Coordinates of C-alpha atoms and ligand atoms in Angstrom, one line a residue:
X23 CA -31.3 5.1 -36.7
X24 CA -29.1 7.6 -34.7
X25 CA -26.5 7.3 -31.8
X26 CA -27.9 7.8 -28.3
X27 CA -26.1 8.6 -25.3
X28 CA -26.9 6.2 -22.6
X29 CA -26.4 5.5 -18.6
X30 CA -22.6 5.6 -18.2
X31 CA -22.0 9.2 -20.0
X32 CA -19.0 10.6 -18.1
X33 CA -19.5 13.9 -19.4
X34 CA -16.1 14.4 -20.2
X35 CA -17.0 15.5 -23.7
X36 CA -14.6 13.5 -26.0
X37 CA -17.1 12.8 -28.2
X38 CA -18.1 16.6 -28.8
X39 CA -14.9 17.0 -30.4
X40 CA -15.1 13.8 -32.3
X41 CA -18.3 14.7 -33.6
X42 CA -17.9 15.9 -37.3
X43 CA -21.9 17.6 -37.5
X44 CA -21.8 19.0 -33.8
X45 CA -24.9 17.1 -33.0
X46 CA -23.8 16.4 -29.3
X47 CA -24.6 18.9 -26.5
X48 CA -24.1 20.5 -24.2
X49 CA -20.5 21.3 -25.7
X50 CA -18.1 23.0 -23.0
X51 CA -18.8 26.1 -24.4
X52 CA -22.2 26.1 -23.9
X53 CA -23.8 27.7 -20.8
X54 CA -25.5 24.3 -19.7
X55 CA -22.5 22.3 -19.7
X56 CA -21.4 21.2 -16.3
X57 CA -25.2 21.5 -14.9
X58 CA -26.7 19.2 -17.7
X59 CA -26.8 15.9 -16.1
X60 CA -25.6 14.0 -19.1
X61 CA -24.4 15.0 -22.7
X62 CA -27.0 14.4 -25.5
X63 CA -27.1 13.6 -29.4
X64 CA -29.8 15.6 -31.3
X65 CA -31.2 12.7 -33.6
X66 CA -32.4 14.9 -36.6
X67 CA -28.5 16.1 -36.9
X68 CA -26.5 12.9 -36.3
X69 CA -25.2 11.2 -39.3
X70 CA -24.4 8.1 -37.8
X71 CA -21.0 7.7 -38.3
X72 CA -20.0 6.3 -34.9
X73 CA -17.0 8.4 -34.7
X74 CA -18.3 9.4 -31.1
X75 CA -18.3 5.8 -30.0
X76 CA -14.6 5.2 -30.2
X77 CA -14.1 8.7 -28.6
X78 CA -16.2 7.9 -25.6
X79 CA -13.9 6.3 -23.1
X80 CA -16.9 4.7 -21.0
X81 CA -18.7 3.0 -23.8
X82 CA -22.1 5.3 -23.1
X83 CA -23.0 5.7 -27.2
X84 CA -24.6 3.2 -28.4
X85 CA -26.1 3.1 -32.0
X86 CA -29.9 3.1 -32.0
X87 CA -30.7 0.0 -33.3
X88 CA -28.3 -1.9 -30.9
X89 CA -30.0 -0.3 -27.6
X90 CA -31.1 -2.8 -25.2
X91 CA -34.3 -2.9 -23.2
X92 CA -32.7 -1.4 -20.4
X93 CA -31.3 1.6 -22.6
X94 CA -34.5 1.8 -24.9
X95 CA -35.8 5.2 -23.0
X96 CA -32.7 6.8 -23.4
X97 CA -33.5 7.5 -27.1
X98 CA -36.2 9.2 -25.8
X99 CA -34.2 11.4 -23.3
X100 CA -31.8 12.6 -26.1
X101 CA -34.5 13.5 -28.2
X102 CA -36.4 15.4 -25.6
X103 CA -33.7 17.9 -25.7
X104 CA -33.9 18.6 -29.2
X105 CA -36.9 17.6 -31.5
X106 CA -39.2 20.8 -32.3
X107 CA -42.6 19.3 -32.4
X108 CA -42.5 16.7 -29.4
X109 CA -44.9 17.1 -26.8
X110 CA -42.0 18.0 -24.1
X111 CA -40.2 20.4 -26.6
X112 CA -43.7 22.2 -27.1
X113 CA -43.8 22.7 -23.3
X114 CA -40.0 23.7 -23.2
X115 CA -38.6 25.0 -26.3
X116 CA -34.9 25.0 -26.9
X117 CA -33.2 28.5 -28.0
X118 CA -31.2 27.4 -31.1
X119 CA -29.4 30.3 -30.4
X120 CA -27.4 28.7 -27.7
X121 CA -26.4 26.2 -29.5
X122 CA -23.3 26.2 -31.8
X123 CA -23.5 25.9 -35.7
X124 CA -20.1 24.2 -35.9
X125 CA -18.3 21.6 -33.2
X126 CA -15.9 23.6 -31.6
X127 CA -12.6 22.1 -32.5
X128 CA -10.2 22.6 -29.7
X129 CA -6.8 23.3 -31.8
X130 CA -3.8 21.5 -29.4
X131 CA -1.4 24.8 -29.1
X132 CA 2.2 24.4 -28.9
X133 CA 3.8 26.1 -25.7
X134 CA 6.7 28.7 -26.3
X135 CA 9.0 27.0 -23.8
X136 CA 12.6 25.6 -24.9
X137 CA 13.4 23.4 -21.5
X138 CA 12.3 20.3 -20.1
X139 CA 9.8 20.6 -17.5
X140 CA 8.8 18.3 -14.6
X141 CA 5.3 18.7 -13.2
X142 CA 4.1 16.9 -10.1
X143 CA 0.8 15.9 -9.5
X144 CA -0.7 14.8 -6.1
X145 CA -3.7 12.2 -6.2
X146 CA -3.9 9.4 -9.2
X147 CA -7.9 10.1 -9.6
X148 CA -9.6 11.4 -12.7
X149 CA -9.0 15.0 -12.3
X150 CA -5.1 14.2 -11.8
X151 CA -5.4 11.7 -14.8
X152 CA -7.1 14.2 -17.3
X153 CA -4.4 17.0 -15.8
X154 CA -1.6 14.7 -16.7
X155 CA -3.2 13.7 -20.0
X156 CA -3.2 17.7 -21.0
X157 CA 0.1 18.4 -20.1
X158 CA 1.7 15.5 -22.0
X159 CA 0.3 17.2 -25.1
X160 CA 3.6 18.8 -24.8
X161 CA 6.9 17.2 -25.7
X162 CA 9.0 19.4 -23.2
X163 CA 6.9 18.2 -20.3
X164 CA 7.3 15.3 -17.9
X165 CA 5.0 14.1 -15.1
X166 CA 5.2 12.4 -11.8
X167 CA 2.2 11.3 -9.9
X168 CA 2.4 10.7 -6.3
X169 CA -0.5 8.1 -5.1
X170 CA -1.0 7.3 -1.2
X171 CA -2.6 3.9 -2.2
X172 CA -1.2 1.1 -3.9
X173 CA -3.3 0.9 -6.7
X174 CA -4.1 4.0 -8.9
X175 CA -7.0 5.9 -10.0
X176 CA -9.1 7.0 -6.9
X177 CA -13.0 7.3 -7.2
X178 CA -13.0 6.0 -10.7
X179 CA -11.6 2.5 -9.1
X180 CA -12.9 3.0 -5.2
X181 CA -16.0 5.3 -6.1
X182 CA -17.9 4.0 -9.2
X183 CA -20.1 1.3 -7.9
X184 CA -18.9 -2.6 -9.0
X185 CA -21.9 -3.4 -11.2
X186 CA -21.2 0.1 -13.0
X187 CA -18.9 -1.8 -15.5
X188 CA -19.4 0.5 -18.4
X189 CA -18.1 3.6 -16.2
X190 CA -15.3 1.5 -14.8
X191 CA -13.9 1.1 -18.2
X192 CA -12.5 4.5 -18.0
X193 CA -9.7 3.0 -15.8
X194 CA -8.5 1.9 -19.5
X195 CA -8.1 5.8 -20.4
X196 CA -6.1 6.4 -17.4
X197 CA -4.1 3.5 -17.6
X198 CA -2.9 4.7 -21.2
X199 CA -2.1 7.9 -20.0
X200 CA -0.2 6.2 -16.7
X201 CA 1.9 4.2 -19.3
X202 CA 2.9 7.5 -21.3
X203 CA 6.8 7.3 -21.6
X204 CA 6.8 10.9 -20.1
X205 CA 4.8 10.0 -17.0
X206 CA 6.0 8.4 -13.5
X207 CA 3.6 7.0 -11.1
X208 CA 4.6 6.5 -7.5
X209 CA 2.3 4.1 -6.3
X210 CA 2.2 4.1 -1.9
X211 CA 3.3 7.5 -1.7
X212 CA 2.0 10.0 0.9
X213 CA 2.8 13.4 0.4
X214 CA 3.5 15.0 3.8
X215 CA 5.0 11.7 5.3
X216 CA 6.7 9.8 2.3
X217 CA 7.7 13.3 0.8
X218 CA 6.9 17.0 1.9
X219 CA 5.1 19.2 -0.1
X220 CA 8.3 21.6 0.2
X221 CA 10.2 18.2 -1.5
X222 CA 7.9 18.2 -4.3
X223 CA 7.8 22.0 -4.9
X224 CA 11.8 21.8 -5.1
X225 CA 11.8 18.8 -7.4
X226 CA 9.0 19.9 -9.9
X227 CA 8.5 23.4 -11.6
X228 CA 4.9 23.3 -10.4
X229 CA 2.7 21.2 -8.6
X230 CA -1.0 20.1 -8.9
X231 CA -2.9 19.1 -5.9
X232 CA -5.4 16.7 -7.1
X233 CA -6.5 15.0 -3.9
X234 CA -10.0 15.2 -4.1
X235 CA -12.8 15.2 -1.1
X236 CA -11.4 12.9 0.9
X237 CA -14.4 12.9 3.7
X238 CA -17.8 12.7 3.8
X239 CA -19.8 15.4 5.2
X240 CA -21.2 14.6 8.6
X241 CA -24.8 14.7 9.6
X242 CA -25.5 17.0 12.7
X243 CA -28.1 15.2 14.5
X244 CA -28.2 13.2 18.1
X245 CA -27.0 9.9 18.1
X246 CA -25.4 10.1 14.6
X247 CA -22.1 8.3 15.6
X248 CA -24.1 5.6 17.5
X249 CA -23.1 2.1 16.0
X250 CA -25.4 0.9 13.5
X251 CA -24.6 4.5 11.7
X252 CA -22.6 4.6 9.0
X253 CA -21.6 6.9 6.3
X254 CA -22.4 5.8 2.8
X255 CA -19.2 6.9 1.5
X256 CA -17.7 4.3 3.8
X257 CA -19.9 1.6 2.5
X258 CA -19.1 2.4 -0.8
X259 CA -15.1 1.8 -0.1
X260 CA -16.3 -1.4 1.8
X261 CA -17.7 -3.1 -1.4
X262 CA -15.3 -1.7 -3.5
X263 CA -12.0 -3.2 -1.9
X264 CA -11.0 0.5 -0.6
X265 CA -7.7 -0.7 1.5
X266 CA -9.3 2.3 4.3
X267 CA -12.4 0.2 4.7
X268 CA -11.5 -3.6 4.8
X269 CA -12.0 -3.9 8.5
X270 CA -15.2 -2.2 8.6
X271 CA -18.3 -4.0 10.0
X272 CA -21.2 -3.7 8.2
X273 CA -24.2 -5.6 10.4
X274 CA -26.5 -6.4 7.8
X275 CA -28.8 -8.1 10.1
X276 CA -31.4 -5.7 10.1
X277 CA -34.6 -5.9 7.8
X278 CA -34.6 -2.3 7.1
X279 CA -31.7 0.1 6.0
X280 CA -32.5 4.0 5.9
X281 CA -30.3 6.2 3.4
X282 CA -30.2 10.1 4.6
X283 CA -29.9 11.7 1.3
X284 CA -30.6 11.2 -2.3
X285 CA -28.3 11.7 -4.4
X286 CA -26.6 9.5 -6.9
X287 CA -24.2 8.0 -4.4
X288 CA -27.7 7.0 -2.2
X289 CA -29.0 5.2 -5.3
X290 CA -25.9 3.3 -6.0
X291 CA -26.0 1.9 -2.3
X292 CA -29.5 1.2 -2.3
X293 CA -29.1 -0.7 -5.4
X294 CA -26.2 -2.9 -3.9
X295 CA -28.0 -3.6 -0.8
X296 CA -30.9 -5.1 -2.9
X297 CA -29.1 -6.4 -5.6
X298 CA -29.1 -10.1 -5.9
X299 CA -25.7 -11.3 -4.7
X300 CA -25.2 -13.9 -7.4
X301 CA -25.3 -11.1 -10.2
X302 CA -22.9 -8.9 -8.2
X303 CA -20.3 -12.1 -8.0
X304 CA -19.3 -11.6 -11.8
X305 CA -18.5 -7.8 -11.1
X306 CA -15.2 -6.6 -9.1
X307 CA -17.2 -6.1 -5.6
X308 CA -15.1 -7.2 -2.7
X309 CA -15.2 -10.7 -1.5
X310 CA -16.0 -9.5 2.1
X311 CA -19.0 -7.5 1.1
X312 CA -20.2 -10.4 -1.1
X313 CA -20.0 -12.9 1.9
X314 CA -22.1 -10.3 3.9
X315 CA -24.6 -9.5 1.1
X316 CA -25.3 -13.5 0.5
X317 CA -26.4 -13.7 4.2
X318 CA -28.0 -10.0 4.5
X319 CA -31.6 -9.8 6.0
X320 CA -32.4 -6.3 4.4
X321 CA -35.6 -6.2 2.6
X322 CA -36.3 -2.4 2.2
X323 CA -34.1 0.4 1.6
X324 CA -35.6 3.5 2.2
X325 CA -33.8 6.7 0.4
X326 CA -34.9 9.9 2.2
X327 CA -34.8 13.3 0.8
X328 CA -35.6 16.5 2.9
X329 CA -36.8 18.3 -0.2
X330 CA -39.3 17.2 -2.7
X331 CA -39.0 15.2 -5.7
X332 CA -38.6 17.7 -8.2
X333 CA -35.4 18.7 -6.4
X334 CA -34.3 15.4 -5.6
X335 CA -30.3 14.9 -6.2
X336 CA -30.5 12.1 -7.7
X337 CA -29.9 12.4 -12.1
X338 CA -32.2 11.1 -14.6
X339 CA -30.1 8.8 -16.2
X340 CA -29.4 7.5 -13.0
X341 CA -33.2 6.9 -12.0
X342 CA -33.7 5.2 -15.5
X343 CA -30.9 2.5 -14.9
X344 CA -32.0 1.9 -11.7
X345 CA -35.4 1.6 -12.7
X346 CA -34.7 -0.2 -16.0
X347 CA -32.2 -2.1 -14.6
X348 CA -34.7 -4.6 -12.8
X349 CA -34.6 -2.7 -9.2
X350 CA -37.9 -3.3 -7.2
X351 CA -38.4 1.0 -6.6
X352 CA -41.6 2.3 -5.2
X353 CA -42.8 5.4 -4.5
X354 CA -45.7 6.7 -2.5
X355 CA -48.0 8.9 -4.9
X356 CA -48.3 11.4 -1.7
X357 CA -44.9 12.5 -2.0
X358 CA -45.6 13.3 -5.4
X359 CA -48.5 15.5 -5.3
X360 CA -48.3 18.6 -6.7
X361 CA -44.9 18.3 -8.1
X362 CA -44.4 20.3 -11.5
X363 CA -41.4 20.7 -13.3
X364 CA -40.7 23.3 -16.2
X365 CA -37.4 21.9 -17.5
X366 CA -37.4 18.7 -19.7
X367 CA -34.9 16.7 -17.6
X368 CA -36.7 17.0 -14.2
X369 CA -40.1 16.7 -15.9
X370 CA -39.3 13.3 -17.4
X371 CA -37.6 12.5 -13.6
X372 CA -41.0 13.4 -12.6
X373 CA -42.5 11.3 -15.2
X374 CA -40.6 8.0 -13.8
X375 CA -41.3 8.5 -10.6
X376 CA -45.0 8.8 -11.5
X377 CA -44.8 5.5 -13.4
X378 CA -43.1 4.1 -9.8
X379 CA -46.1 5.4 -8.1
X380 CA -48.4 3.7 -10.2
X381 CA -47.2 0.3 -10.1
X382 CA -47.1 -2.7 -7.5
X383 CA -43.9 -3.7 -6.0
X384 CA -43.0 -7.4 -6.7
X385 CA -41.7 -9.5 -3.8
X386 CA -38.0 -9.4 -2.9
X387 CA -36.1 -6.8 -1.7
X388 CA -37.2 -3.2 -2.5
X389 CA -36.0 0.5 -2.7
X390 CA -38.3 3.2 -1.3
X391 CA -37.7 6.8 -2.5
X392 CA -39.2 9.2 0.1
X393 CA -39.5 12.6 -0.2
X394 CA -40.1 15.4 2.2
X395 CA -38.1 14.3 5.5
X396 CA -35.5 16.0 7.6
X397 CA -33.6 14.2 9.7
X398 CA -33.9 15.0 13.4
X399 CA -32.4 12.4 15.6
X400 CA -31.3 8.8 15.4
X401 CA -33.3 6.8 17.8
X402 CA -31.5 4.2 20.2
X403 CA -32.2 0.9 21.6
X404 CA -31.4 0.1 25.1
X405 CA -27.7 -1.2 24.0
X406 CA -27.4 2.2 22.4
X407 CA -27.5 0.5 18.8
X408 CA -29.6 2.9 16.3
X409 CA -32.9 1.6 16.3
X410 CA -34.8 4.0 14.3
X411 CA -34.7 7.7 12.6
X412 CA -37.0 10.3 13.3
X413 CA -37.6 12.9 10.4
X414 CA -39.4 16.1 10.5
X415 CA -41.7 16.5 7.9
X416 CA -41.6 19.1 5.2
X417 CA -44.6 20.6 3.4
X418 CA -43.5 20.3 -0.4
X419 CA -43.9 23.4 -2.7
X420 CA -44.3 22.5 -6.5
X421 CA -40.6 23.8 -7.0
X422 CA -39.1 21.0 -4.7
X423 CA -38.5 23.7 -2.1
X424 CA -40.0 22.9 1.4
X425 CA -41.4 24.5 4.6
X426 CA -41.4 22.5 7.9
X427 CA -44.4 21.2 9.8
X428 CA -45.3 20.2 13.2
X429 CA -45.4 16.6 12.2
X430 CA -42.9 14.2 12.7
X431 CA -41.8 10.5 11.3
X432 CA -40.1 7.6 12.7
X433 CA -38.7 4.9 10.6
X434 CA -37.4 1.6 12.6
X435 CA -34.3 0.4 11.3
X436 CA -30.7 -1.0 12.6
X437 CA -28.8 0.5 9.7
X438 CA -28.4 4.1 8.7
X439 CA -26.2 5.4 6.3
X440 CA -25.9 8.8 5.7
X441 CA -25.1 9.9 2.2
X442 CA -24.8 13.9 2.3
X443 CA -22.0 14.3 0.2
X444 CA -18.2 14.2 0.0
X445 CA -16.1 16.7 1.7
X446 CA -12.3 18.0 1.3
X447 CA -10.1 18.2 3.9
X448 CA -7.3 20.9 4.9
X449 CA -3.7 20.0 3.2
X450 CA -0.8 21.2 5.6
X451 CA 0.8 23.8 3.8
X452 CA -1.9 24.9 1.6
X453 CA -4.4 27.3 2.0
X454 CA -8.0 26.1 2.9
X455 CA -11.6 27.3 2.6
X456 CA -13.1 25.7 5.7
X457 CA -16.6 26.8 4.8
X458 CA -16.6 24.9 1.3
X459 CA -14.1 22.3 2.1
X460 CA -11.8 23.4 -0.8
X461 CA -8.4 25.0 -1.7
X462 CA -8.9 28.5 -2.9
X463 CA -7.8 29.3 -6.3
X464 CA -8.2 31.2 -9.2
X465 CA -8.7 29.4 -12.5
X466 CA -6.5 26.7 -10.9
X467 CA -3.9 28.7 -9.3
X468 CA -3.9 28.4 -5.6
X469 CA -4.5 31.7 -3.8
X470 CA -3.4 32.4 -0.5
X471 CA -5.3 35.6 0.9
X472 CA -6.1 36.3 -2.8
X473 CA -2.7 36.0 -3.8
X474 CA -1.4 33.4 -6.2
X475 CA 1.0 31.0 -4.5
X476 CA 4.0 30.3 -7.1
X477 CA 4.2 27.2 -8.6
X478 CA 1.1 25.6 -6.9
X479 CA -2.1 24.4 -8.7
X480 CA -5.2 22.5 -7.7
X481 CA -7.8 20.4 -9.4
X482 CA -11.0 18.4 -9.4
X483 CA -13.2 18.3 -6.1
X484 CA -10.7 19.8 -3.9
X485 CA -11.0 22.8 -6.3
X486 CA -14.9 23.0 -7.2
X487 CA -16.3 21.1 -4.4
X488 CA -17.8 17.5 -5.0
X489 CA -19.8 17.8 -7.6
X490 CA -19.9 16.3 -10.9
X491 CA -19.5 13.1 -12.5
X492 CA -15.9 11.6 -13.7
X493 CA -16.1 13.4 -17.1
X494 CA -16.4 16.7 -15.3
X495 CA -12.8 16.5 -14.5
X496 CA -11.6 16.6 -18.0
X497 CA -12.7 20.5 -18.3
X498 CA -12.0 21.4 -15.0
X499 CA -8.4 20.0 -15.3
X500 CA -8.0 21.8 -18.4
X501 CA -8.7 24.8 -17.3
X502 CA -6.0 24.5 -14.2
X503 CA -3.4 23.2 -16.7
X504 CA -4.2 26.6 -19.1
X505 CA -3.3 28.8 -16.3
X506 CA 0.0 26.7 -15.3
X507 CA 1.4 26.5 -19.3
X508 CA 0.6 30.7 -19.3
X509 CA 2.2 30.9 -16.0
X510 CA 5.3 28.8 -17.5
X511 CA 5.5 30.7 -20.5
X512 CA 5.2 34.0 -19.0
X513 CA 8.4 32.6 -16.5
X514 CA 10.4 31.8 -19.9
X515 CA 9.6 35.4 -20.9
X516 CA 10.8 36.8 -17.9
X517 CA 13.7 34.6 -17.9
X518 CA 14.7 35.6 -21.4
X519 CA 14.6 39.2 -20.5
X520 CA 16.9 38.8 -17.4
X521 CA 19.1 36.5 -19.5
X522 CA 19.5 39.2 -22.3
X523 CA 20.1 41.8 -19.7
X524 CA 22.7 39.7 -17.9
X525 CA 24.6 38.8 -20.6
X526 CA 25.1 42.5 -21.8
X527 CA 26.0 43.8 -18.5
X528 CA 29.3 41.8 -18.1
X529 CA 29.9 42.6 -22.0
X530 CA 29.5 46.2 -21.0
X531 CA 31.4 46.1 -18.4
X532 CA 34.3 44.2 -20.0
X533 CA 34.5 46.9 -22.8
X534 CA 34.5 49.6 -20.3
Ligands
NAP862 P1 -25.2 14.8 -3.6 O1 -25.5 14.7 -5.2 O2 -24.7 16.6 -3.1 O3 -26.4 14.8 -2.8 C1 -26.4 14.9 -1.4 C2 -27.6 14.5 -0.6 O4 -27.4 14.9 0.5 C3 -28.6 15.5 -1.4 O5 -30.1 14.4 -1.2 C4 -28.9 16.7 -0.2 O6 -30.1 17.1 -0.3 C5 -28.7 15.6 0.9 N1 -28.3 16.2 2.2 C6 -27.2 17.3 2.4 N2 -27.2 17.8 3.4 C7 -28.4 17.3 4.4 C8 -28.6 17.4 5.9 N3 -28.0 18.0 6.3 N4 -29.9 16.4 6.0 C9 -30.1 15.8 5.2 N5 -29.9 15.6 3.9 C10 -28.7 16.4 3.0 O7 -23.8 14.1 -3.1 P2 -23.4 12.6 -3.7 O8 -24.8 11.7 -3.7 O9 -22.5 12.0 -2.7 O10 -22.7 12.6 -5.0 C11 -21.9 13.5 -5.0 C12 -21.1 13.7 -6.5 O11 -21.2 12.7 -7.3 C13 -22.7 14.1 -7.1 O12 -22.1 15.2 -8.5 C14 -23.1 13.0 -8.0 O13 -23.6 13.2 -9.0 C15 -21.8 12.2 -8.4 N6 -21.9 11.0 -8.5 C16 -22.2 10.2 -9.6 C17 -22.3 9.0 -9.7 C18 -23.4 8.5 -11.1 O14 -23.2 9.2 -12.0 N7 -23.4 7.4 -11.3 C19 -22.6 8.1 -8.8 C20 -21.9 8.6 -7.5 C21 -21.6 9.8 -7.3 P3 -30.4 18.8 -0.7 O15 -30.2 18.3 -1.9 O16 -31.7 19.1 -0.1 O17 -29.4 19.4 -0.3

């Protein structure tokens, strides 16, 4: 039975290179890599060798016969992308021309640089660690990583939900990278406070900024900063023991929480708020969050998207993980009316939502997925705390886009969580695109007014914006490192030319 990629897929494509028969797609060279919600194994081509299993850093690949009940649906999800005579493939034929005949093997290339090179990396999250890994392939290069916090690996530690234990194992890979003899990691070091960016640029031949998207997008509606309104990202930090959120007060005395936005962060938060605390006790969840959850009064979490179900920001693997993992999820069939999708992944998402709309929820805390509602204002009680959220109802078009109507709906709640994405912050001394919350760049070279800043590079969310999965950072960082190495080699060629000229001039003079 072929192997199957399951929910924890991080998309770093290590499996693609390990596979001897090119059965895992999309590969980084294929057009849908980076937009695809996960990687898939073609069951017809897989030879069941298991090479991908050892390459995967998060244990997401499972032999078909070992799938648990929670994972069984992923066999179908993988096959859906390839099977020529499946009902789905008849509706959505796969163009074989876009698949490469052989696994594209990325041959490690030596660099033409003959002296020791020191590179500084700011941040220790996934993009930083993948950049370090790329650089350390070259024996001339040593890497120093500067991390503000006392514990490394950024969102791999502080962003991944505590019950996503497989995804969190990617930290083992990062640990191996950090322990490399040419890698030095300085924890508790804030660039801009303990050391300046200029110092770093003097100390290292080049610096890669991998500081991530350190803030969240703010919801611009009335009373969005009232007590009782929190960002989902701060709640994630709170339950993951992030030191910046240790003292956050999370009042769970309300029976209903409302989450604005329906990305994967919203699903994570909804799942944690409705999970059995005793099951969470066995995870890495913070003790303060566990204590609060044990006495929580929350019985319903409403996850509200402004667009239709076909445009939901959560991914199919996360939806399947939520539903088949046992969460009590409900959908109002009215919200699905007329929804239709052309591509197999969205069609499969609609199938799961339709299944949820037809089932009877069981007793116990539940998650309601609601669509077509744009937040208008937070309604306050007399004390000034949040008491409800008013939404504008949108008419849903089949493709998921919306048109506003005159109707509004008010949902009572004492806890409003805004989950509308992360945002990168400006860095002192570096250019910043305030509209996108990113550092402008060309293939990872930091650009000021369109011109590369010598020796300064960028990778991760502060480079491309807050999108993608942990493994998306591998190809992103590979691009940045390729630019850096090309510049090092060009610099060395120029230095050689100068040295040759420099040695000829005195010689000529002495002869003269
Ligand atoms: P996201 O996927 O970008 O979702 C943001 C949500 O906020 C969307 O539903 C968006 O709606 C909505 N939104 C934005 N502005 C809004 C506004 N003014 N009013 C109402 N709604 C608004 O962000 P995220 O959930 O923070 O995730 C960030 C990235 O991390 C994503 O790539 C995600 O896949 C990844 N991640 C992955 C996992 C996982 O794999 N388990 C877990 C967590 C995060 P529109 O779509 O209409 O704009």
